[in-house]
Amino acid sequence: MKYSKIIGTGSYLPEKVLTNFDLEKIVDTSNDWIVDRTGIHQRHIAAEYETSLSMAEKAARRAMADAGITPADIGMIIIATTTPEKIFPSTACLLQQQLGIGGCPAFDLNSSACAGFMYAFSIADQYIRHGSIKYALVIGSEVMSRILDWTDRTTCVLFGDGAGAVILGQSNEPGVFSTHLHADGTHKDVLYLDSILRKPMAVEEALSIKMSGNQLFKLAVNILGDLFDETLAANSLNKSDVDWLVPHQANIRIIQAMAKKLDLPMERVAITLEEQGNTSSASIPLALDKAIRDGRIKKGETLLLEGFGGGLAWGSALVNY
Ligand code: COA
């Protein structure tokens, strides 16, 4: 029996930081409101020359160095992004070219929004378990700052830019115990980004996130609670078996509710929200990389990864690191 295992992680954050106090000068908001309602203090914003591709490449090279492999070892590249370099070719194909490799499958998952990393991670896990590839490069990379309406205080204070990458490698020991994916299109209007291809419309109208925050908050708490039950039951484990929660970073109150559901103290939750905001599909690998590199997450510990976003789409993975 073959498994996939996380053998390397890497991340990249743009240098520019936008604090809540900076935002007070742009829209009618306050540091106190943002911190109280979301937990966010600041976010990173990509420079003009930076893109989801350039950030993905930096995170990928760090992850490969961490795993001790070279680009030639990679058997599949998946990039989760709602902010791709081009509509096509995929950002993953462009990255493949920049890494100087060819031949392996490379594709973007751009429709699962903030759940995109869990979808990408699950697909890579299936291919490795099946034995068809040995190493997969799984990335979440986002320039959310380019799809925000900077006059809309209900959304522009929430998001940030960045990239995170994971190398999954084949292993005889688990590894990834299981992954779980879901979607429910009946909630399609709760969070979406329109497309200029659907009908003629102004670019500004098409390229800005629309969200019913309150509704999404309630949906997230419910679906994630059920998702945790499903993930643990699939592995005949109890919540006390989970050492770490590595959640999508959307709102500290959602994360606190999820930690409570698992009876985990907040010290056992990988959080980057305060400094990074919601980086959509990049948030899980960014949080994972940080907690591994600063020594909090240790080899052999059991991690529960979860993400949710537009669709609605949501997913989890239970992992022995
Ligand atoms: N600064 C100040 N006031 C703001 C504000 C801001 N940035 N954004 C909204 N408000 C105001 C609203 O206009 C509203 O004012 P009103 O009562 O006069 O109408 C008030 O604050 C409360 O708004 P509400 O939307 O009910 O706040 P909330 O407690 O639900 O918090 C979110 C809003 C967006 C922070 C919260 O709903 C949330 O995080 N939801 C989940 C979002 C999410 O997960 N998104 C990512 C999914 S991948």
mmCIF file of C-alpha atoms and ligand atoms in Angstrom:
data_model
loop_
_atom_site.group_PDB
_atom_site.id
_atom_site.type_symbol
_atom_site.label_atom_id
_atom_site.label_comp_id
_atom_site.label_asym_id
_atom_site.label_seq_id
_atom_site.Cartn_x
_atom_site.Cartn_y
_atom_site.Cartn_z
ATOM 1 C CA MET A 1 0.000 0.000 0.000
ATOM 2 C CA LYS A 2 1.360 3.389 -0.975
ATOM 3 C CA TYR A 3 0.684 6.705 0.698
ATOM 4 C CA SER A 4 1.596 10.303 0.062
ATOM 5 C CA LYS A 5 3.502 12.290 2.659
ATOM 6 C CA ILE A 6 4.359 15.957 3.109
ATOM 7 C CA ILE A 7 8.121 16.045 2.586
ATOM 8 C CA GLY A 8 8.703 19.769 2.065
ATOM 9 C CA THR A 9 7.007 23.146 2.418
ATOM 10 C CA GLY A 10 7.789 26.683 1.279
ATOM 11 C CA SER A 11 6.147 30.062 1.136
ATOM 12 C CA TYR A 12 6.487 33.600 -0.108
ATOM 13 C CA LEU A 13 5.012 36.881 1.076
ATOM 14 C CA PRO A 14 5.379 40.212 -0.750
ATOM 15 C CA GLU A 15 7.460 42.804 1.071
ATOM 16 C CA LYS A 16 4.810 45.532 1.207
ATOM 17 C CA VAL A 17 2.611 45.461 4.312
ATOM 18 C CA LEU A 18 -0.741 47.258 4.536
ATOM 19 C CA THR A 19 -1.890 47.739 8.129
ATOM 20 C CA ASN A 20 -5.403 48.382 9.388
ATOM 21 C CA PHE A 21 -4.264 51.938 10.142
ATOM 22 C CA ASP A 22 -3.289 52.348 6.478
ATOM 23 C CA LEU A 23 -6.780 51.121 5.540
ATOM 24 C CA GLU A 24 -8.380 53.735 7.796
ATOM 25 C CA LYS A 25 -7.039 56.289 5.298
ATOM 26 C CA ILE A 26 -8.589 54.485 2.307
ATOM 27 C CA VAL A 27 -12.095 53.462 3.469
ATOM 28 C CA ASP A 28 -14.472 54.244 6.326
ATOM 29 C CA THR A 29 -13.193 51.636 8.777
ATOM 30 C CA SER A 30 -11.127 51.369 11.948
ATOM 31 C CA ASN A 31 -8.381 49.165 13.312
ATOM 32 C CA ASP A 32 -10.648 48.242 16.231
ATOM 33 C CA TRP A 33 -13.526 47.130 13.967
ATOM 34 C CA ILE A 34 -11.254 44.979 11.799
ATOM 35 C CA VAL A 35 -9.437 43.373 14.747
ATOM 36 C CA ASP A 36 -12.653 42.735 16.722
ATOM 37 C CA ARG A 37 -14.634 41.272 13.810
ATOM 38 C CA THR A 38 -11.876 39.390 11.972
ATOM 39 C CA GLY A 39 -8.635 39.133 13.987
ATOM 40 C CA ILE A 40 -6.661 40.703 11.114
ATOM 41 C CA HIS A 41 -4.036 43.373 11.883
ATOM 42 C CA GLN A 42 -2.233 43.629 8.550
ATOM 43 C CA ARG A 43 -1.813 41.954 5.158
ATOM 44 C CA HIS A 44 0.905 41.736 2.492
ATOM 45 C CA ILE A 45 0.315 43.344 -0.901
ATOM 46 C CA ALA A 46 2.101 42.286 -4.098
ATOM 47 C CA ALA A 47 4.330 44.810 -5.839
ATOM 48 C CA GLU A 48 3.352 45.833 -9.375
ATOM 49 C CA TYR A 49 5.817 43.397 -10.912
ATOM 50 C CA GLU A 50 4.654 40.454 -8.780
ATOM 51 C CA THR A 51 2.056 37.929 -9.940
ATOM 52 C CA SER A 52 0.605 34.617 -8.808
ATOM 53 C CA LEU A 53 3.268 32.988 -11.027
ATOM 54 C CA SER A 54 6.259 34.862 -9.608
ATOM 55 C CA MET A 55 5.130 34.194 -6.037
ATOM 56 C CA ALA A 56 4.360 30.541 -6.804
ATOM 57 C CA GLU A 57 7.864 30.066 -8.184
ATOM 58 C CA LYS A 58 9.488 31.453 -5.032
ATOM 59 C CA ALA A 59 7.360 29.271 -2.748
ATOM 60 C CA ALA A 60 7.940 26.221 -4.974
ATOM 61 C CA ARG A 61 11.725 26.579 -5.003
ATOM 62 C CA ARG A 62 11.744 26.870 -1.192
ATOM 63 C CA ALA A 63 9.557 23.764 -0.863
ATOM 64 C CA MET A 64 11.760 21.756 -3.230
ATOM 65 C CA ALA A 65 14.886 22.816 -1.322
ATOM 66 C CA ASP A 66 13.190 21.792 1.922
ATOM 67 C CA ALA A 67 12.274 18.386 0.451
ATOM 68 C CA GLY A 68 15.760 17.908 -0.987
ATOM 69 C CA ILE A 69 14.498 17.340 -4.528
ATOM 70 C CA THR A 70 15.069 19.123 -7.842
ATOM 71 C CA PRO A 71 12.504 20.297 -10.428
ATOM 72 C CA ALA A 72 13.349 17.221 -12.541
ATOM 73 C CA ASP A 73 11.888 14.987 -9.793
ATOM 74 C CA ILE A 74 8.438 16.611 -9.958
ATOM 75 C CA GLY A 75 5.744 14.389 -11.497
ATOM 76 C CA MET A 76 2.800 16.800 -11.302
ATOM 77 C CA ILE A 77 2.249 20.518 -10.705
ATOM 78 C CA ILE A 78 -1.087 21.825 -9.433
ATOM 79 C CA ILE A 79 -1.606 25.495 -8.644
ATOM 80 C CA ALA A 80 -4.732 26.547 -6.787
ATOM 81 C CA THR A 81 -5.421 30.176 -7.662
ATOM 82 C CA THR A 82 -8.381 32.476 -8.296
ATOM 83 C CA THR A 83 -5.964 35.063 -9.650
ATOM 84 C CA PRO A 84 -4.121 33.199 -12.430
ATOM 85 C CA GLU A 85 -1.375 34.736 -14.548
ATOM 86 C CA LYS A 86 -3.470 34.199 -17.698
ATOM 87 C CA ILE A 87 -6.816 32.526 -18.490
ATOM 88 C CA PHE A 88 -4.639 30.069 -20.392
ATOM 89 C CA PRO A 89 -2.038 28.607 -20.459
ATOM 90 C CA SER A 90 -2.374 27.641 -16.831
ATOM 91 C CA THR A 91 -0.110 29.254 -14.235
ATOM 92 C CA ALA A 92 1.162 25.716 -13.573
ATOM 93 C CA CYS A 93 2.294 25.340 -17.208
ATOM 94 C CA LEU A 94 4.075 28.690 -17.023
ATOM 95 C CA LEU A 95 5.757 27.620 -13.792
ATOM 96 C CA GLN A 96 6.763 24.303 -15.332
ATOM 97 C CA GLN A 97 8.534 26.223 -18.101
ATOM 98 C CA GLN A 98 10.267 28.505 -15.578
ATOM 99 C CA LEU A 99 11.442 25.498 -13.607
ATOM 100 C CA GLY A 100 12.978 24.132 -16.810
ATOM 101 C CA ILE A 101 11.017 20.889 -16.815
ATOM 102 C CA GLY A 102 8.541 19.473 -19.292
ATOM 103 C CA GLY A 103 6.276 16.523 -19.772
ATOM 104 C CA CYS A 104 4.624 16.160 -16.391
ATOM 105 C CA PRO A 105 0.946 17.141 -16.022
ATOM 106 C CA ALA A 106 0.536 20.751 -14.901
ATOM 107 C CA PHE A 107 -2.770 22.495 -14.316
ATOM 108 C CA ASP A 108 -4.542 25.161 -12.289
ATOM 109 C CA LEU A 109 -7.521 24.752 -10.015
ATOM 110 C CA ASN A 110 -9.059 28.183 -10.190
ATOM 111 C CA SER A 111 -12.677 27.496 -9.446
ATOM 112 C CA SER A 112 -12.584 26.311 -5.864
ATOM 113 C CA ALA A 113 -11.476 29.695 -4.502
ATOM 114 C CA CYS A 114 -10.384 29.496 -0.865
ATOM 115 C CA ALA A 115 -10.988 25.717 -0.870
ATOM 116 C CA GLY A 116 -8.678 25.373 -3.871
ATOM 117 C CA PHE A 117 -5.653 24.181 -1.935
ATOM 118 C CA MET A 118 -7.610 21.304 -0.356
ATOM 119 C CA TYR A 119 -8.865 20.265 -3.805
ATOM 120 C CA ALA A 120 -5.318 20.397 -5.243
ATOM 121 C CA PHE A 121 -3.871 18.529 -2.258
ATOM 122 C CA SER A 122 -6.508 15.789 -2.547
ATOM 123 C CA ILE A 123 -5.941 15.283 -6.288
ATOM 124 C CA ALA A 124 -2.150 15.046 -5.832
ATOM 125 C CA ASP A 125 -2.669 12.567 -2.972
ATOM 126 C CA GLN A 126 -4.814 10.305 -5.206
ATOM 127 C CA TYR A 127 -2.180 10.209 -7.978
ATOM 128 C CA ILE A 128 0.616 9.381 -5.551
ATOM 129 C CA ARG A 129 -1.407 6.664 -3.784
ATOM 130 C CA HIS A 130 -2.244 5.193 -7.162
ATOM 131 C CA GLY A 131 1.485 4.948 -7.851
ATOM 132 C CA SER A 132 1.452 6.958 -11.062
ATOM 133 C CA ILE A 133 3.725 9.729 -9.746
ATOM 134 C CA LYS A 134 6.341 9.976 -6.997
ATOM 135 C CA TYR A 135 6.432 13.695 -6.240
ATOM 136 C CA ALA A 136 3.768 16.377 -6.638
ATOM 137 C CA LEU A 137 4.226 20.126 -6.296
ATOM 138 C CA VAL A 138 1.017 21.576 -4.825
ATOM 139 C CA ILE A 139 0.760 25.348 -4.595
ATOM 140 C CA GLY A 140 -1.716 28.014 -3.526
ATOM 141 C CA SER A 141 -0.829 31.459 -4.889
ATOM 142 C CA GLU A 142 -2.974 34.590 -4.884
ATOM 143 C CA VAL A 143 -2.857 38.289 -5.696
ATOM 144 C CA MET A 144 -6.177 38.973 -3.990
ATOM 145 C CA SER A 145 -5.366 42.717 -3.929
ATOM 146 C CA ARG A 146 -6.103 42.795 -7.692
ATOM 147 C CA ILE A 147 -9.661 41.448 -7.395
ATOM 148 C CA LEU A 148 -10.828 43.728 -4.591
ATOM 149 C CA ASP A 149 -12.981 46.811 -4.816
ATOM 150 C CA TRP A 150 -10.848 49.151 -2.694
ATOM 151 C CA THR A 151 -13.897 51.333 -2.013
ATOM 152 C CA ASP A 152 -15.861 48.413 -0.482
ATOM 153 C CA ARG A 153 -14.983 48.235 3.218
ATOM 154 C CA THR A 154 -16.898 44.991 3.672
ATOM 155 C CA THR A 155 -14.383 43.049 1.541
ATOM 156 C CA CYS A 156 -11.162 45.024 0.995
ATOM 157 C CA VAL A 157 -10.095 44.799 4.654
ATOM 158 C CA LEU A 158 -10.196 40.988 4.645
ATOM 159 C CA PHE A 159 -7.740 39.771 2.026
ATOM 160 C CA GLY A 160 -3.992 39.653 1.358
ATOM 161 C CA ASP A 161 -1.451 38.312 -1.161
ATOM 162 C CA GLY A 162 1.041 35.447 -0.914
ATOM 163 C CA ALA A 163 1.936 31.909 -1.952
ATOM 164 C CA GLY A 164 2.500 28.609 -0.178
ATOM 165 C CA ALA A 165 3.762 25.295 -1.559
ATOM 166 C CA VAL A 166 3.860 21.687 -0.418
ATOM 167 C CA ILE A 167 5.784 18.754 -1.877
ATOM 168 C CA LEU A 168 3.924 15.467 -1.533
ATOM 169 C CA GLY A 169 6.155 12.421 -1.965
ATOM 170 C CA GLN A 170 5.443 8.700 -2.132
ATOM 171 C CA SER A 171 5.825 6.804 1.155
ATOM 172 C CA ASN A 172 5.240 3.317 2.524
ATOM 173 C CA GLU A 173 3.967 4.823 5.789
ATOM 174 C CA PRO A 174 0.948 7.169 6.062
ATOM 175 C CA GLY A 175 1.305 10.205 5.343
ATOM 176 C CA VAL A 176 -1.962 11.558 4.290
ATOM 177 C CA PHE A 177 -4.588 9.382 6.000
ATOM 178 C CA SER A 178 -7.541 10.709 4.013
ATOM 179 C CA THR A 179 -8.904 13.719 2.153
ATOM 180 C CA HIS A 180 -12.535 14.850 1.934
ATOM 181 C CA LEU A 181 -14.024 17.223 -0.648
ATOM 182 C CA HIS A 182 -17.497 18.757 -0.932
ATOM 183 C CA ALA A 183 -19.361 21.440 -2.854
ATOM 184 C CA ASP A 184 -22.868 22.901 -2.817
ATOM 185 C CA GLY A 185 -23.732 25.183 -5.722
ATOM 186 C CA THR A 186 -26.980 26.289 -4.112
ATOM 187 C CA HIS A 187 -24.815 28.779 -2.194
ATOM 188 C CA LYS A 188 -23.248 30.186 -5.373
ATOM 189 C CA ASP A 189 -24.300 33.776 -4.614
ATOM 190 C CA VAL A 190 -22.794 33.979 -1.112
ATOM 191 C CA LEU A 191 -19.281 34.578 -2.443
ATOM 192 C CA TYR A 192 -18.312 35.071 -6.070
ATOM 193 C CA LEU A 193 -16.124 36.836 -8.582
ATOM 194 C CA ASP A 194 -17.883 37.529 -11.864
ATOM 195 C CA SER A 195 -16.301 37.091 -15.287
ATOM 196 C CA ILE A 196 -16.179 39.605 -18.080
ATOM 197 C CA LEU A 197 -16.678 36.633 -20.397
ATOM 198 C CA ARG A 198 -20.214 35.974 -19.113
ATOM 199 C CA LYS A 199 -21.746 39.179 -20.506
ATOM 200 C CA PRO A 200 -20.522 42.649 -21.414
ATOM 201 C CA MET A 201 -19.778 44.500 -18.174
ATOM 202 C CA ALA A 202 -17.298 46.987 -16.788
ATOM 203 C CA VAL A 203 -13.950 45.488 -15.837
ATOM 204 C CA GLU A 204 -14.227 46.973 -12.319
ATOM 205 C CA GLU A 205 -17.635 45.330 -11.888
ATOM 206 C CA ALA A 206 -16.401 41.928 -13.072
ATOM 207 C CA LEU A 207 -13.131 41.924 -11.225
ATOM 208 C CA SER A 208 -14.216 42.479 -7.650
ATOM 209 C CA ILE A 209 -15.259 39.981 -5.025
ATOM 210 C CA LYS A 210 -18.903 40.037 -3.902
ATOM 211 C CA MET A 211 -19.655 38.493 -0.537
ATOM 212 C CA SER A 212 -22.479 38.089 1.981
ATOM 213 C CA GLY A 213 -20.168 37.903 4.973
ATOM 214 C CA ASN A 214 -22.733 37.164 7.622
ATOM 215 C CA GLN A 215 -24.352 34.297 5.705
ATOM 216 C CA LEU A 216 -20.970 32.839 4.822
ATOM 217 C CA PHE A 217 -19.867 32.959 8.440
ATOM 218 C CA LYS A 218 -22.816 30.813 9.564
ATOM 219 C CA LEU A 219 -22.466 28.386 6.657
ATOM 220 C CA ALA A 220 -18.735 27.977 7.332
ATOM 221 C CA VAL A 221 -19.202 27.095 10.993
ATOM 222 C CA ASN A 222 -21.822 24.448 10.132
ATOM 223 C CA ILE A 223 -20.081 22.785 7.187
ATOM 224 C CA LEU A 224 -16.705 22.706 8.917
ATOM 225 C CA GLY A 225 -18.166 21.129 12.057
ATOM 226 C CA ASP A 226 -19.679 18.321 9.948
ATOM 227 C CA LEU A 227 -16.455 18.024 7.954
ATOM 228 C CA PHE A 228 -14.418 17.419 11.115
ATOM 229 C CA ASP A 229 -16.816 14.671 12.211
ATOM 230 C CA GLU A 230 -16.589 13.037 8.771
ATOM 231 C CA THR A 231 -12.779 13.253 8.651
ATOM 232 C CA LEU A 232 -12.255 11.731 12.097
ATOM 233 C CA ALA A 233 -14.897 9.020 11.584
ATOM 234 C CA ALA A 234 -13.285 7.974 8.279
ATOM 235 C CA ASN A 235 -10.096 7.210 10.208
ATOM 236 C CA SER A 236 -11.744 5.840 13.374
ATOM 237 C CA LEU A 237 -10.048 8.600 15.340
ATOM 238 C CA ASN A 238 -11.230 10.898 18.122
ATOM 239 C CA LYS A 239 -10.701 14.622 18.355
ATOM 240 C CA SER A 240 -8.098 13.989 21.072
ATOM 241 C CA ASP A 241 -5.943 12.303 18.378
ATOM 242 C CA VAL A 242 -5.533 15.606 16.506
ATOM 243 C CA ASP A 243 -2.384 17.549 17.478
ATOM 244 C CA TRP A 244 -2.819 20.533 15.165
ATOM 245 C CA LEU A 245 -5.547 22.343 13.275
ATOM 246 C CA VAL A 246 -4.235 24.041 10.111
ATOM 247 C CA PRO A 247 -7.285 26.017 8.948
ATOM 248 C CA HIS A 248 -8.088 28.315 6.072
ATOM 249 C CA GLN A 249 -7.534 31.802 7.485
ATOM 250 C CA ALA A 250 -10.792 33.707 6.925
ATOM 251 C CA ASN A 251 -11.886 34.958 10.332
ATOM 252 C CA ILE A 252 -10.478 34.379 13.827
ATOM 253 C CA ARG A 253 -13.971 33.780 15.220
ATOM 254 C CA ILE A 254 -14.573 30.929 12.749
ATOM 255 C CA ILE A 255 -11.154 29.466 13.628
ATOM 256 C CA GLN A 256 -11.855 29.753 17.376
ATOM 257 C CA ALA A 257 -15.193 27.959 16.909
ATOM 258 C CA MET A 258 -13.417 25.172 15.022
ATOM 259 C CA ALA A 259 -10.697 24.831 17.674
ATOM 260 C CA LYS A 260 -13.451 24.561 20.289
ATOM 261 C CA LYS A 261 -15.178 21.876 18.242
ATOM 262 C CA LEU A 262 -11.921 19.855 18.393
ATOM 263 C CA ASP A 263 -11.254 20.742 22.073
ATOM 264 C CA LEU A 264 -7.914 22.167 20.929
ATOM 265 C CA PRO A 265 -6.317 25.148 22.702
ATOM 266 C CA MET A 266 -5.530 28.035 20.335
ATOM 267 C CA GLU A 267 -1.796 27.295 20.824
ATOM 268 C CA ARG A 268 -2.457 24.135 18.798
ATOM 269 C CA VAL A 269 -3.891 26.056 15.827
ATOM 270 C CA ALA A 270 -1.603 27.329 13.052
ATOM 271 C CA ILE A 271 -2.609 30.966 12.625
ATOM 272 C CA THR A 272 -1.263 33.534 10.181
ATOM 273 C CA LEU A 273 -4.440 35.587 9.889
ATOM 274 C CA GLU A 274 -3.219 38.431 12.113
ATOM 275 C CA GLU A 275 -0.258 39.263 9.863
ATOM 276 C CA GLN A 276 -1.473 37.983 6.494
ATOM 277 C CA GLY A 277 -5.272 38.351 6.306
ATOM 278 C CA ASN A 278 -7.162 35.913 4.093
ATOM 279 C CA THR A 279 -4.851 34.838 1.255
ATOM 280 C CA SER A 280 -7.518 32.508 -0.207
ATOM 281 C CA SER A 281 -5.997 29.306 -1.604
ATOM 282 C CA ALA A 282 -2.546 30.249 -0.264
ATOM 283 C CA SER A 283 -3.607 30.486 3.367
ATOM 284 C CA ILE A 284 -3.346 26.804 4.359
ATOM 285 C CA PRO A 285 0.149 26.137 2.939
ATOM 286 C CA LEU A 286 1.324 29.516 4.288
ATOM 287 C CA ALA A 287 0.127 28.606 7.797
ATOM 288 C CA LEU A 288 1.560 25.102 7.513
ATOM 289 C CA ASP A 289 4.974 26.298 6.353
ATOM 290 C CA LYS A 290 5.198 28.884 9.122
ATOM 291 C CA ALA A 291 4.324 26.444 11.911
ATOM 292 C CA ILE A 292 6.723 23.800 10.562
ATOM 293 C CA ARG A 293 9.629 26.200 10.048
ATOM 294 C CA ASP A 294 9.339 27.822 13.465
ATOM 295 C CA GLY A 295 9.363 24.350 15.047
ATOM 296 C CA ARG A 296 5.830 24.256 16.448
ATOM 297 C CA ILE A 297 4.613 21.397 14.214
ATOM 298 C CA LYS A 298 6.868 18.384 14.695
ATOM 299 C CA LYS A 299 7.431 15.146 12.770
ATOM 300 C CA GLY A 300 4.915 12.449 13.674
ATOM 301 C CA GLU A 301 2.163 14.829 14.744
ATOM 302 C CA THR A 302 -1.384 14.535 13.414
ATOM 303 C CA LEU A 303 -2.671 17.556 11.497
ATOM 304 C CA LEU A 304 -6.185 18.421 10.387
ATOM 305 C CA LEU A 305 -6.142 20.735 7.367
ATOM 306 C CA GLU A 306 -9.383 22.425 6.269
ATOM 307 C CA GLY A 307 -10.535 24.986 3.750
ATOM 308 C CA PHE A 308 -13.784 26.514 2.490
ATOM 309 C CA GLY A 309 -14.695 29.125 -0.074
ATOM 310 C CA GLY A 310 -16.795 30.220 -3.036
ATOM 311 C CA GLY A 311 -19.026 27.556 -4.514
ATOM 312 C CA LEU A 312 -19.535 26.791 -1.754
ATOM 313 C CA ALA A 313 -16.657 24.365 -1.858
ATOM 314 C CA TRP A 314 -14.917 22.869 1.139
ATOM 315 C CA GLY A 315 -12.462 20.144 2.012
ATOM 316 C CA SER A 316 -10.152 18.619 4.587
ATOM 317 C CA ALA A 317 -7.185 16.325 4.980
ATOM 318 C CA LEU A 318 -5.966 14.332 7.949
ATOM 319 C CA VAL A 319 -2.199 14.052 7.862
ATOM 320 C CA ASN A 320 0.561 12.370 9.803
ATOM 321 C CA TYR A 321 3.396 14.885 9.335
HETATM 322 N N1 COA B 1 -15.336 48.711 8.936
HETATM 323 C C1 COA B 1 -16.324 49.211 9.674
HETATM 324 N N2 COA B 1 -17.591 48.798 9.599
HETATM 325 C C2 COA B 1 -17.852 47.821 8.736
HETATM 326 C C3 COA B 1 -16.863 47.242 7.914
HETATM 327 C C4 COA B 1 -15.572 47.742 8.040
HETATM 328 N N3 COA B 1 -14.549 47.240 7.312
HETATM 329 N N4 COA B 1 -17.443 46.279 7.168
HETATM 330 C C5 COA B 1 -18.732 46.248 7.474
HETATM 331 N N5 COA B 1 -18.993 47.176 8.424
HETATM 332 C C6 COA B 1 -20.273 47.489 9.061
HETATM 333 C C7 COA B 1 -21.467 47.060 8.230
HETATM 334 O O1 COA B 1 -21.751 48.038 7.258
HETATM 335 C C8 COA B 1 -22.531 46.919 9.276
HETATM 336 O O2 COA B 1 -23.007 48.190 9.579
HETATM 337 P P1 COA B 1 -24.583 48.426 9.888
HETATM 338 O O3 COA B 1 -24.860 47.587 11.117
HETATM 339 O O4 COA B 1 -24.662 49.888 10.124
HETATM 340 O O5 COA B 1 -25.302 47.950 8.686
HETATM 341 C C9 COA B 1 -21.779 46.406 10.499
HETATM 342 O O6 COA B 1 -20.386 46.712 10.257
HETATM 343 C C10 COA B 1 -21.924 44.937 10.752
HETATM 344 O O7 COA B 1 -21.733 44.241 9.526
HETATM 345 P P2 COA B 1 -21.784 42.674 9.470
HETATM 346 O O8 COA B 1 -21.580 42.260 8.053
HETATM 347 O O9 COA B 1 -23.021 42.175 10.173
HETATM 348 O O10 COA B 1 -20.516 42.276 10.366
HETATM 349 P P3 COA B 1 -20.023 40.867 10.800
HETATM 350 O O11 COA B 1 -19.896 40.786 12.249
HETATM 351 O O12 COA B 1 -20.774 39.747 10.094
HETATM 352 O O13 COA B 1 -18.535 40.847 10.223
HETATM 353 C C11 COA B 1 -17.302 39.870 8.396
HETATM 354 C C12 COA B 1 -18.313 40.929 8.802
HETATM 355 C C13 COA B 1 -17.147 39.948 6.879
HETATM 356 C C14 COA B 1 -15.980 40.198 9.062
HETATM 357 C C15 COA B 1 -17.801 38.480 8.841
HETATM 358 O O14 COA B 1 -19.155 38.298 8.487
HETATM 359 C C16 COA B 1 -17.000 37.351 8.227
HETATM 360 O O15 COA B 1 -15.821 37.245 8.427
HETATM 361 N N6 COA B 1 -17.690 36.480 7.499
HETATM 362 C C17 COA B 1 -17.029 35.359 6.855
HETATM 363 C C18 COA B 1 -16.317 35.856 5.653
HETATM 364 C C19 COA B 1 -15.442 34.832 5.052
HETATM 365 O O16 COA B 1 -15.212 33.796 5.627
HETATM 366 N N7 COA B 1 -14.927 35.183 3.881
HETATM 367 C C20 COA B 1 -13.973 34.404 3.188
HETATM 368 C C21 COA B 1 -14.470 33.125 2.726
HETATM 369 S S1 COA B 1 -13.232 32.284 1.902
#
